[in-house]
Coordinates of C-alpha atoms and ligand atoms in Angstrom, one line a residue:
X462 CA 17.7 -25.0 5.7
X463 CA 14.6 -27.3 5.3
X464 CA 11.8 -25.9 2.6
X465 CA 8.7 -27.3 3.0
X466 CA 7.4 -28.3 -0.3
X467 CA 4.1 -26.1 -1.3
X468 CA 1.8 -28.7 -3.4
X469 CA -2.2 -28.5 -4.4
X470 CA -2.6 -31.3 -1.6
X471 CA -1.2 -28.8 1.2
X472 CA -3.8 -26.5 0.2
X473 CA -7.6 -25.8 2.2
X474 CA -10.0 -24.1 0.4
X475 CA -10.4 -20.5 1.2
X476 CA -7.5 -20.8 2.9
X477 CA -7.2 -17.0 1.9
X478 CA -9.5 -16.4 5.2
X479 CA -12.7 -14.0 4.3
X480 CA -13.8 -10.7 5.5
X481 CA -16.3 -10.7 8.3
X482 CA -17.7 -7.2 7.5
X483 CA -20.1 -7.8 5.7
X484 CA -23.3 -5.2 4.3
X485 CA -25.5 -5.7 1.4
X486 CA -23.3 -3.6 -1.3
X487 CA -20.6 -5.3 0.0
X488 CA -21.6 -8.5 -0.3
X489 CA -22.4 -8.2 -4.1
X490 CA -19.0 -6.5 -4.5
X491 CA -17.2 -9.0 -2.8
X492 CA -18.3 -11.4 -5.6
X493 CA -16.2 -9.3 -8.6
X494 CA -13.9 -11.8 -9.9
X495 CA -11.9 -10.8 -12.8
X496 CA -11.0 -13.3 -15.9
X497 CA -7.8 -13.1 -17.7
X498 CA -7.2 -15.1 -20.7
X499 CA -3.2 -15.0 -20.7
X500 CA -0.4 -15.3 -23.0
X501 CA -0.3 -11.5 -25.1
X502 CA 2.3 -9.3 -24.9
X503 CA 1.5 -5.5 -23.9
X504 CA 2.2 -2.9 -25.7
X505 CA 1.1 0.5 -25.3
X506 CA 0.8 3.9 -22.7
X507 CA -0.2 3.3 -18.9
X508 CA -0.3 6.4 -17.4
X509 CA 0.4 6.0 -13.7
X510 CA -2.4 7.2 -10.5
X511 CA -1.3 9.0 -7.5
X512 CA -0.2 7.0 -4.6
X513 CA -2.5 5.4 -2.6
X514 CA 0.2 5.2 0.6
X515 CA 0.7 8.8 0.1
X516 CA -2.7 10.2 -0.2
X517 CA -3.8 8.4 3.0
X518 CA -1.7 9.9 5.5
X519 CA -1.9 12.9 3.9
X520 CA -5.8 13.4 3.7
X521 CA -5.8 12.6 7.2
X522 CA -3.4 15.1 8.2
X523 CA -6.5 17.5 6.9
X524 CA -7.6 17.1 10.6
X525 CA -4.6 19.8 11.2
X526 CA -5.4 22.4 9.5
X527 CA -7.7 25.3 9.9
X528 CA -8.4 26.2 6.1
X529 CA -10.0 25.1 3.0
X530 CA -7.5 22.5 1.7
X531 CA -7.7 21.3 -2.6
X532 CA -5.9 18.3 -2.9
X533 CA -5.1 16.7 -6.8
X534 CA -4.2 13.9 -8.5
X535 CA -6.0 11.9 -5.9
X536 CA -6.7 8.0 -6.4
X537 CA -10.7 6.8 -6.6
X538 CA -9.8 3.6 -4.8
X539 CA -12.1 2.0 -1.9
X540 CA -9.4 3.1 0.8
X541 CA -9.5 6.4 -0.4
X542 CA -13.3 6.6 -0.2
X543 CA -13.3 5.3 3.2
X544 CA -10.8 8.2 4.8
X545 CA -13.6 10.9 3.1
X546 CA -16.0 9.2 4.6
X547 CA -14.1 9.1 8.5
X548 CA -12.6 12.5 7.6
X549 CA -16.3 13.8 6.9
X550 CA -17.6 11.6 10.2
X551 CA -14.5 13.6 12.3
X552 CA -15.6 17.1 10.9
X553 CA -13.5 17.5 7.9
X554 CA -16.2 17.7 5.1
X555 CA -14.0 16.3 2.0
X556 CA -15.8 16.5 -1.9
X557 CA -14.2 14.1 -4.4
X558 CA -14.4 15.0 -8.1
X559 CA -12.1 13.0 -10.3
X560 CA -9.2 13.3 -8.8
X561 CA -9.9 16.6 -6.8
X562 CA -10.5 16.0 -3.3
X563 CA -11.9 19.2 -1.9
X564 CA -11.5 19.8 2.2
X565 CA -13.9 22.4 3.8
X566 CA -12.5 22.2 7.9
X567 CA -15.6 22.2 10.5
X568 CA -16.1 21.1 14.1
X569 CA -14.1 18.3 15.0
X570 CA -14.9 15.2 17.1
X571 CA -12.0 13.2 18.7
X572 CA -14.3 10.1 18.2
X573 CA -13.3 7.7 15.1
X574 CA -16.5 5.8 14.3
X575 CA -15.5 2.1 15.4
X576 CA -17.1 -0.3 12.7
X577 CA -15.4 2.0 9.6
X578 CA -12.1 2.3 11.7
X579 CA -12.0 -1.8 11.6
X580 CA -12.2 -1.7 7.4
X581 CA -9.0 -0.1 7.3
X582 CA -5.5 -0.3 9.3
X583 CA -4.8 2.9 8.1
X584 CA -7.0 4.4 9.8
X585 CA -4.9 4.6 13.3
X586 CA -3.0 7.9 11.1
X587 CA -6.0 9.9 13.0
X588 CA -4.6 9.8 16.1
X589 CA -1.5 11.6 15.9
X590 CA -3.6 14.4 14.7
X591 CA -6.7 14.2 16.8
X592 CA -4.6 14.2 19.7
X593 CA -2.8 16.9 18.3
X594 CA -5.9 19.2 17.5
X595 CA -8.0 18.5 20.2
X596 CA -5.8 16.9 23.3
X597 CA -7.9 13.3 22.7
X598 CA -9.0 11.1 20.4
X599 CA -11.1 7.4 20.6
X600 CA -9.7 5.1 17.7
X601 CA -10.1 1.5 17.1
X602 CA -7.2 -0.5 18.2
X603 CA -6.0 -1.9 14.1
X604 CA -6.4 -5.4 14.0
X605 CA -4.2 -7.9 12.8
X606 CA -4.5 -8.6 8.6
X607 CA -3.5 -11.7 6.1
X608 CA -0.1 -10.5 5.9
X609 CA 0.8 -9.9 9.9
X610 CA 0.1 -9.0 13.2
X611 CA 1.2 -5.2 12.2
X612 CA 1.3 -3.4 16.0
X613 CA 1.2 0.1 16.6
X614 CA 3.0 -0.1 19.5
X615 CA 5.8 2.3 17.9
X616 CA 3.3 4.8 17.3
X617 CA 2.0 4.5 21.1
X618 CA 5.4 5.3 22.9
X619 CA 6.6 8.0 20.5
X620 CA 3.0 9.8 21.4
X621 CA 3.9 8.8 25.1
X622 CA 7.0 10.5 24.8
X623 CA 5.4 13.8 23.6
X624 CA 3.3 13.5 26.7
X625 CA 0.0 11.5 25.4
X626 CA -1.7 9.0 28.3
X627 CA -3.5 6.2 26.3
X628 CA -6.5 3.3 27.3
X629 CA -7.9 0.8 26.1
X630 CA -11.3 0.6 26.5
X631 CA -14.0 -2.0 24.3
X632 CA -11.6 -2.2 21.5
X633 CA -10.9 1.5 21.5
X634 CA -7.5 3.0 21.7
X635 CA -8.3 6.1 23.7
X636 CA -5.6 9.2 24.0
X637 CA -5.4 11.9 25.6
X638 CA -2.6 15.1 26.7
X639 CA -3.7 18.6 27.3
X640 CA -0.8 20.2 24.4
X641 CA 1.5 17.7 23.2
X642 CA 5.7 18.6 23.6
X643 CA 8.4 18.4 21.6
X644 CA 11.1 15.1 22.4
X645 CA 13.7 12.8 21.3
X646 CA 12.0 9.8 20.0
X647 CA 13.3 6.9 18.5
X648 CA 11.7 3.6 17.0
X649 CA 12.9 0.3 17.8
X650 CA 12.3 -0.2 13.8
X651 CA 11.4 2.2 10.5
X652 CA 8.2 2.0 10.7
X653 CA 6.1 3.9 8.3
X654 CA 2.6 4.6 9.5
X655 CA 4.7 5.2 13.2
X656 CA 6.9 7.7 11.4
X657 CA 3.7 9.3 9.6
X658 CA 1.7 9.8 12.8
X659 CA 4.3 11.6 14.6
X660 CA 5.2 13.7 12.3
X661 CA 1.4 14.8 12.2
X662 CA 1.1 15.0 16.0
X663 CA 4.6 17.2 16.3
X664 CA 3.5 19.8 13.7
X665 CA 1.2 21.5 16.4
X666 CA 3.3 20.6 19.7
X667 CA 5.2 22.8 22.1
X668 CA 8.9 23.1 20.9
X669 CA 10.6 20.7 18.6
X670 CA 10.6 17.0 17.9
X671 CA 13.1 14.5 16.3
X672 CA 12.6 11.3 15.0
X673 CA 15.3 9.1 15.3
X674 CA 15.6 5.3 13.1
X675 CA 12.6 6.8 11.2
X676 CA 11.5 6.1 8.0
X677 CA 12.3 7.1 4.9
X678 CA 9.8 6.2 1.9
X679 CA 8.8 8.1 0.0
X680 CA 5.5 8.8 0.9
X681 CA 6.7 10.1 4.2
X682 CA 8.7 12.7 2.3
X683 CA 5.5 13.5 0.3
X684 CA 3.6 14.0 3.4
X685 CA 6.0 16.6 5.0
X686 CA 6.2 18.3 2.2
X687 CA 2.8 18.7 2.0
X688 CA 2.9 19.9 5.9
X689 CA 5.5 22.4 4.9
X690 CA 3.3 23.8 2.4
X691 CA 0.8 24.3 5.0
X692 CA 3.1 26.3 7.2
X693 CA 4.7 23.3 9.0
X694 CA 8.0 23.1 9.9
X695 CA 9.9 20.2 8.9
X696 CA 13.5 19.1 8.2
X697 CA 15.6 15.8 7.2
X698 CA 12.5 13.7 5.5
X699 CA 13.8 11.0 3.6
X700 CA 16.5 10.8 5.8
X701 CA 16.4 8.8 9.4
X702 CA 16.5 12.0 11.4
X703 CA 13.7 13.8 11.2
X704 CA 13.1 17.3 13.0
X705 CA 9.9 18.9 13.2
X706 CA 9.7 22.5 15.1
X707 CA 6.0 23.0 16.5
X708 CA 3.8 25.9 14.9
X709 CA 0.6 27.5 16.7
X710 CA -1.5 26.9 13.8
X711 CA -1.4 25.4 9.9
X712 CA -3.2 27.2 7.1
X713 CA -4.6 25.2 4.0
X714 CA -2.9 25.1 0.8
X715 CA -3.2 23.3 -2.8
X716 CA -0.7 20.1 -2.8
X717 CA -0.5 17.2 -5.8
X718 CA -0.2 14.0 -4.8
X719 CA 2.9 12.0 -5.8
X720 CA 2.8 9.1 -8.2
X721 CA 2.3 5.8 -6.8
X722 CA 5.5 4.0 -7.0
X723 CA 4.3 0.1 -6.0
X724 CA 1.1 1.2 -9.2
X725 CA 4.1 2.0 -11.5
X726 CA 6.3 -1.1 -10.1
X727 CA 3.4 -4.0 -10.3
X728 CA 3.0 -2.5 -14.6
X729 CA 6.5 -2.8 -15.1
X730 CA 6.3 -6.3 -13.4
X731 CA 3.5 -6.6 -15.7
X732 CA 5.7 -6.1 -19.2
X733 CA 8.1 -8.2 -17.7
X734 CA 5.5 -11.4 -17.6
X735 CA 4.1 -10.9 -21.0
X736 CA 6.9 -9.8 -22.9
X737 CA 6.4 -7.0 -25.2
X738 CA 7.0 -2.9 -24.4
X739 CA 5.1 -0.3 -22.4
X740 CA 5.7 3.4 -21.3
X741 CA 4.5 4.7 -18.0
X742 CA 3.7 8.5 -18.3
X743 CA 4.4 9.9 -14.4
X744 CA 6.2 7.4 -13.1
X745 CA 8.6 8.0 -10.5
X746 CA 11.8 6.7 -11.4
X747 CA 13.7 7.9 -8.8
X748 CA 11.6 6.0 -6.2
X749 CA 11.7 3.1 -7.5
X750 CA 15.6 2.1 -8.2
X751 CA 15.8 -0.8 -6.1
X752 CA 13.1 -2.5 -7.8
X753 CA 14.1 -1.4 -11.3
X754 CA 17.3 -2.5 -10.4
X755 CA 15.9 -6.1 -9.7
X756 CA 13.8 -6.0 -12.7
X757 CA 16.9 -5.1 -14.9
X758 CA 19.2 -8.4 -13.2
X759 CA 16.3 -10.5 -14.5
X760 CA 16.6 -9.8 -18.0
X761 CA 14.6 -6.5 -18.3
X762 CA 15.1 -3.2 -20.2
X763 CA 14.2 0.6 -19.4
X764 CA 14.4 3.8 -21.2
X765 CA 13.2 7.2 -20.7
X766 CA 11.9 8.4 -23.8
X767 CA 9.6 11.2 -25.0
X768 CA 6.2 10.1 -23.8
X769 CA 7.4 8.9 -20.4
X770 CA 10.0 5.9 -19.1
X771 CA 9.7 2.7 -21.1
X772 CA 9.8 -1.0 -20.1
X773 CA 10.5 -3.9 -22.4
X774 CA 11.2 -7.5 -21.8
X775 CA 12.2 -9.9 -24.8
X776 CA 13.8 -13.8 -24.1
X777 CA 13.8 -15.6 -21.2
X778 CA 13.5 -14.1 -17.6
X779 CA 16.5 -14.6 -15.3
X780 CA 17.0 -16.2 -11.6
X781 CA 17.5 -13.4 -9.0
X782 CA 17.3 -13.2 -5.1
X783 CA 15.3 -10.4 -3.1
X784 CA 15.8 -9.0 0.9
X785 CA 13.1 -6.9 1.6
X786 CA 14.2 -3.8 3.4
X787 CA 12.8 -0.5 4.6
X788 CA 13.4 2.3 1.8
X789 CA 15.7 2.7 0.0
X790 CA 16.0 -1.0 -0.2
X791 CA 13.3 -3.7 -2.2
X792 CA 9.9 -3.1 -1.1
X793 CA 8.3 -5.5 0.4
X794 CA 5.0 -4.4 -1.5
X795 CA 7.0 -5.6 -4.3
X796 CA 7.7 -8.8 -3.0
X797 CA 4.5 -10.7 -4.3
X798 CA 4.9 -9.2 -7.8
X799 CA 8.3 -10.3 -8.4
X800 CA 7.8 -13.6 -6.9
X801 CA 5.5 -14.1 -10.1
X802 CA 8.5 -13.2 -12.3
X803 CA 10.3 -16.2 -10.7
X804 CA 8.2 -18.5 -11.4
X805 CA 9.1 -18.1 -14.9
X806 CA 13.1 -17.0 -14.7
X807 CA 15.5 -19.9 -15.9
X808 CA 17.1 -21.3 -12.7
X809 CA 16.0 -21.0 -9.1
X810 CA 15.7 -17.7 -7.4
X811 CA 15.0 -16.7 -3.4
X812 CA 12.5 -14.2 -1.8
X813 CA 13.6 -13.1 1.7
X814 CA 10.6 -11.7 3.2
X815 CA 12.3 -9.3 6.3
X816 CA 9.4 -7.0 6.9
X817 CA 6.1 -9.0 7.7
X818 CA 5.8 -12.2 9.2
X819 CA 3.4 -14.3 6.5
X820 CA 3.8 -12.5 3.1
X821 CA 3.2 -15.7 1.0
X822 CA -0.2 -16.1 1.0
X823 CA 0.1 -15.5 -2.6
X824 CA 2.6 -18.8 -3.2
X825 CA -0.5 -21.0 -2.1
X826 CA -2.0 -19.5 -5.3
X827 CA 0.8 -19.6 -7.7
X828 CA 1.2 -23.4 -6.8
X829 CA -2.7 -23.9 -8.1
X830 CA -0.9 -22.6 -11.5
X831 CA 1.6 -25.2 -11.8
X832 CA 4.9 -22.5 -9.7
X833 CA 7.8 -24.9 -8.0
X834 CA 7.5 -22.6 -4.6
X835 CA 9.0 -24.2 -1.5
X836 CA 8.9 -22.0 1.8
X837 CA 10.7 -22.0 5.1
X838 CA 9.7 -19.3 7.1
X839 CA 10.7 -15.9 5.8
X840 CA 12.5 -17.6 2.8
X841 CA 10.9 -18.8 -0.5
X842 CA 12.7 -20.8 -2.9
X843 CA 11.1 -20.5 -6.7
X844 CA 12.3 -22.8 -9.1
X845 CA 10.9 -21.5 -12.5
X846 CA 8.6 -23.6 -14.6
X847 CA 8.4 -23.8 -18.4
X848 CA 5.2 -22.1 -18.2
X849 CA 2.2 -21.2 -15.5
X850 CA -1.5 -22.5 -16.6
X851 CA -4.4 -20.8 -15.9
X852 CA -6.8 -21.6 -12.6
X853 CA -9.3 -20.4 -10.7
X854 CA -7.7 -18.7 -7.6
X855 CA -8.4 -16.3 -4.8
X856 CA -7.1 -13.1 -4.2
X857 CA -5.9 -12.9 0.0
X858 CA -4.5 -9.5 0.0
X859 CA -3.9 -6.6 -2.0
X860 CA 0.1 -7.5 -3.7
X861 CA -1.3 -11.3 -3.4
X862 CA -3.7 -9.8 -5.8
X863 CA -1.4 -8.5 -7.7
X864 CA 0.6 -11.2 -8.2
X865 CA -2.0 -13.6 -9.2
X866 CA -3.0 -10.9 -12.0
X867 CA 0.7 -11.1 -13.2
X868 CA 0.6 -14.8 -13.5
X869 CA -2.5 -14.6 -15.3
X870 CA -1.3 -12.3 -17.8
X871 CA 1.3 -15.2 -18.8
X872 CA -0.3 -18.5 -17.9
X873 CA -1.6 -20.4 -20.5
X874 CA -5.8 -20.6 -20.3
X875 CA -7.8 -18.7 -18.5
X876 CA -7.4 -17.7 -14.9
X877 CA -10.0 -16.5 -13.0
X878 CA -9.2 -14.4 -9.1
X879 CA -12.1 -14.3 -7.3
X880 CA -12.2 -12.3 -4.1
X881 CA -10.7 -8.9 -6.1
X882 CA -11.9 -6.7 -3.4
X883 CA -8.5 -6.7 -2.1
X884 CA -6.6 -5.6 -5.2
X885 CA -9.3 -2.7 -5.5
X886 CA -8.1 -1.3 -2.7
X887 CA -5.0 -0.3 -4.4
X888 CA -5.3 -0.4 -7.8
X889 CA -8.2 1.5 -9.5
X890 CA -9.6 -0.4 -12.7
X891 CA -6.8 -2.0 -13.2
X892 CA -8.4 -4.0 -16.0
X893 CA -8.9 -0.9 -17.8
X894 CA -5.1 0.0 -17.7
X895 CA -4.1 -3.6 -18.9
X896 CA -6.9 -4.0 -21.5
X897 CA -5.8 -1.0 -23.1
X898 CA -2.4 -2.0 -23.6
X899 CA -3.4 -5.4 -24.9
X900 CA -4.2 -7.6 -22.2
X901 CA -7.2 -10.0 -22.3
X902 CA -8.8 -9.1 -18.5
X903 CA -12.2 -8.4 -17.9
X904 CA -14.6 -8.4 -14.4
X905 CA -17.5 -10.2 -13.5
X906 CA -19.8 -9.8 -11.2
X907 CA -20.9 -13.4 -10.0
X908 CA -24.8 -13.4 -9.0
X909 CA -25.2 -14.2 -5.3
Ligands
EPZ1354 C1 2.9 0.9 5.4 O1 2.3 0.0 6.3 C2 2.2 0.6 4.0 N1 0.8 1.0 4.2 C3 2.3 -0.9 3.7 O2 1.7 -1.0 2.4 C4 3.7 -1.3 3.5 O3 3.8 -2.6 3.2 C5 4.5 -1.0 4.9 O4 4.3 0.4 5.2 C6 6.0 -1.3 4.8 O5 6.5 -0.5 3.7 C7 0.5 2.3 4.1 O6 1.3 3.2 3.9 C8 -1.0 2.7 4.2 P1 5.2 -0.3 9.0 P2 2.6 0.2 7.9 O7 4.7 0.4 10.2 O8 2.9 1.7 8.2 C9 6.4 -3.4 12.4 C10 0.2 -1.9 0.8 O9 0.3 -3.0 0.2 N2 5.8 -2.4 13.4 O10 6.3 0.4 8.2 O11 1.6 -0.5 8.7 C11 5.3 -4.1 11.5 O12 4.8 -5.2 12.1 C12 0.5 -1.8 2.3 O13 0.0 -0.8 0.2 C13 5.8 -2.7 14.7 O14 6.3 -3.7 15.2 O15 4.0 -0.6 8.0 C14 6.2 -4.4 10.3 O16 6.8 -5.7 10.6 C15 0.6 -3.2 2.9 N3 5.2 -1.8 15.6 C16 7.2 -3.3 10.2 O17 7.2 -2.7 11.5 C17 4.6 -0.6 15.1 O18 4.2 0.2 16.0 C18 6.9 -2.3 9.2 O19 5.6 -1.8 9.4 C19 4.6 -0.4 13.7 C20 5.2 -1.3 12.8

């Protein structure tokens, strides 16, 4: 297998592409950068948000019901604000407060506002419900992003199947079926936001559905349970047969959100980089065993204790190799953190990137900070270096982001990631959470 050699001199500028939506406020926050001056160990309490990949799908799913809803433990992340905003443009008038998201149900419109559609991939969860409420819905067709060409084509057939009829009309994915029915469906691959939008759009259909080869994070399992709790009938999440017997009608409730398990994985990565000991109060252990499993073959230690579960890292970090897999195996939203622990492990370790198709934009970075990455393909080789040093670099994605902050944690020097609109999208202040634990991070805003 040939590895092409990753070096400064294969780099181009901004090769991290740029956003092409621009407004005014969005042009002054696309200049946050934030500065990390690395080399201290962490030590401390993170306590660990709700999850970002379980909130969206389940805020969405608001377009269901035909109560008040009170959601909790709700992120404040830029992805987050966007669904309220489409959810309140769709009829769903949603209050955030904290981490209270308040839903008051109203008169619905199958149209999803193109232009705020376009910000966000996860957006194309509307249609399952739309459809499902209302017999149509107009959604922009999800584009492409850094990390793949991320279809929906799985999402399309499965609605086909329950009887939907679907155009494409100036960008538009248009859908429509008088009162979606129950069927056998099953997905050429576990795909997530495919498995999340027919669950939504079987909830209110004519007899029962099952899902066959579906998904089974966790986030999936959050949002059926959250269904349930609305009057939904749902069976087998978290496993790859899921059966969902159609209601008339759901009712709201009060639901929690789950921990976010990729938050508490990227701060255990975190510990793992610096050195030192943190605990994570809510983290959810049991969702995240392969990658605490990986963390622990590279020289890491974990402990539940009083205040929560506790991470430590002392001596040198060790080779490992990584498939990424559909849950339960390694996530590949974990992929770009732990490919900043390699950089550093004695020996030379391998990423196997199985779900998306260019996942690396983070090793062009990692290179600017002196990482031995060679790619071919899906497959990354990382030898590990003595140590990283600081650079300016730019943030391509959200777990690029991520990465890049790990990196910076260790390096020696300052490092400055420019472009941190992506990591916001996921992460809410996340120099908050590190400073307080010891880390030397701040933001910037750079003047136009
Ligand atoms: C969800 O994306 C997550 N996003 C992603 O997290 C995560 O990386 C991904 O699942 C995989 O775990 C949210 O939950 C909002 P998929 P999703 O459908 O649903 C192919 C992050 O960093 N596919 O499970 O879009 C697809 O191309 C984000 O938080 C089709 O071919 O992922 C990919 O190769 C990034 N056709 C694979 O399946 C389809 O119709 C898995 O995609 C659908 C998917």
């Amino acid at each position: 297998m040939e590895f092409c050699p990753l070096s400064v001199y294969s780099l181009t500028a901004g090769s991290s592409g740029s956003p092409t939506f621009l407004t005014t406020n969005f042009s002054r926050y696309i200049m946050d950068k934030l500065i990390i001056e690395g080399g201290r160990p962490l030590s401390g309490v993170i306590d660990v948000n709700g999850s970002k990949n379980a909130a969206l799908p389940i805020l969405l799913s608001s377009i269901l019901l035909e109560g008040p809803q009170d959601f909790f433990n709700v992120p404040n992340l830029r992805d987050i604000r966007t669904t309220l905003k489409l959810l309140g443009l769709l009829g769903c008038d949603c209050v955030q407060e904290g981490k209270r998201v308040h839903m008051e149900p109203g008169t619905l419109t199958p149209e999803a506002p193109y232009d705020l559609v376009r910000t966000m991939r996860a957006s194309v969860l509307c249609l399952g419900p739309l459809i499902a409420r209302l017999g149509r819905a107009t959604v922009a067709l999800p584009g492409g992003c850094a990390i793949g060409a991320r279809p929906v084509d799985q999402h399309l057939k499965g609605l086909e199947k329950m009887g939907a009829v679907f155009t494409l009309e100036g960008g538009n994915i248009i859908g429509r079926c008088e009162h979606l029915r129950g069927a056998q469906i099953t997905f050429d691959m576990p795909t997530v936001g495919g498995t999340e939008n027919l669950i939504m759009a079987a909830v209110l259909a004519d007899g029962t559905t099952q899902l066959n080869n579906a998904a089974r994070e966790p986030e999936i399992t959050d949002l059926a349970n959250f269904l349930n709790s609305c009057g939904a009938r749902i069976r087998g999440q978290g496993t790859s047969t899921i059966e969902i017997e159609g209601v008339t009608s759901l009712r709201g409730s009060t639901y929690s959100i789950m921990p976010d398990r990729i938050e508490a994985g990227t701060f255990l990565a975190c510990v793992g980089m610096t050195g030192g000991r943190i605990v994570l109060t809510h983290c959810p252990v049991e969702a995240l065993e392969s990658v605490i499993s990986v963390l622990e073959s590279m020289g890491m230690r974990f402990e539940h204790c009083e205040q929560g579960f506790a991470a430590s890292m002392s001596g040198p970090l060790k080779a490992t190799e990584i498939r990424t897999q559909p849950y339960p195996g390694f996530p590949t939203d974990m992929q770009a953190q732990v490919m900043a622990l390699m950089c550093l492990a004695q020996g030379v370790s391998i990423v196997d990137e199985r779900i998306f198709e260019n996942r690396f934009m983070h090793a062009l970075e990692l290179v600017r900070m002196g990482a031995d990455i060679q790619i071919n393909g899906h497959t990354a080789l990382v030898r590990g270096v003595d140590h990283l040093t600081g650079a300016p670099v730019m943030a391509s994605d959200l777990r690029a982001s991520a990465s890049l902050v790990l990196a910076g944690l260790a390096a020696r020097g300052e490092t400055q990631i420019r472009r941190i609109y992506h990591l916001d999208r996921g992460y809410e202040r996340i120099e908050d959470k590190l400073s307080a634990v010891g880390a030397r991070i701040r933001r910037e805003h750079e003047d136009d």
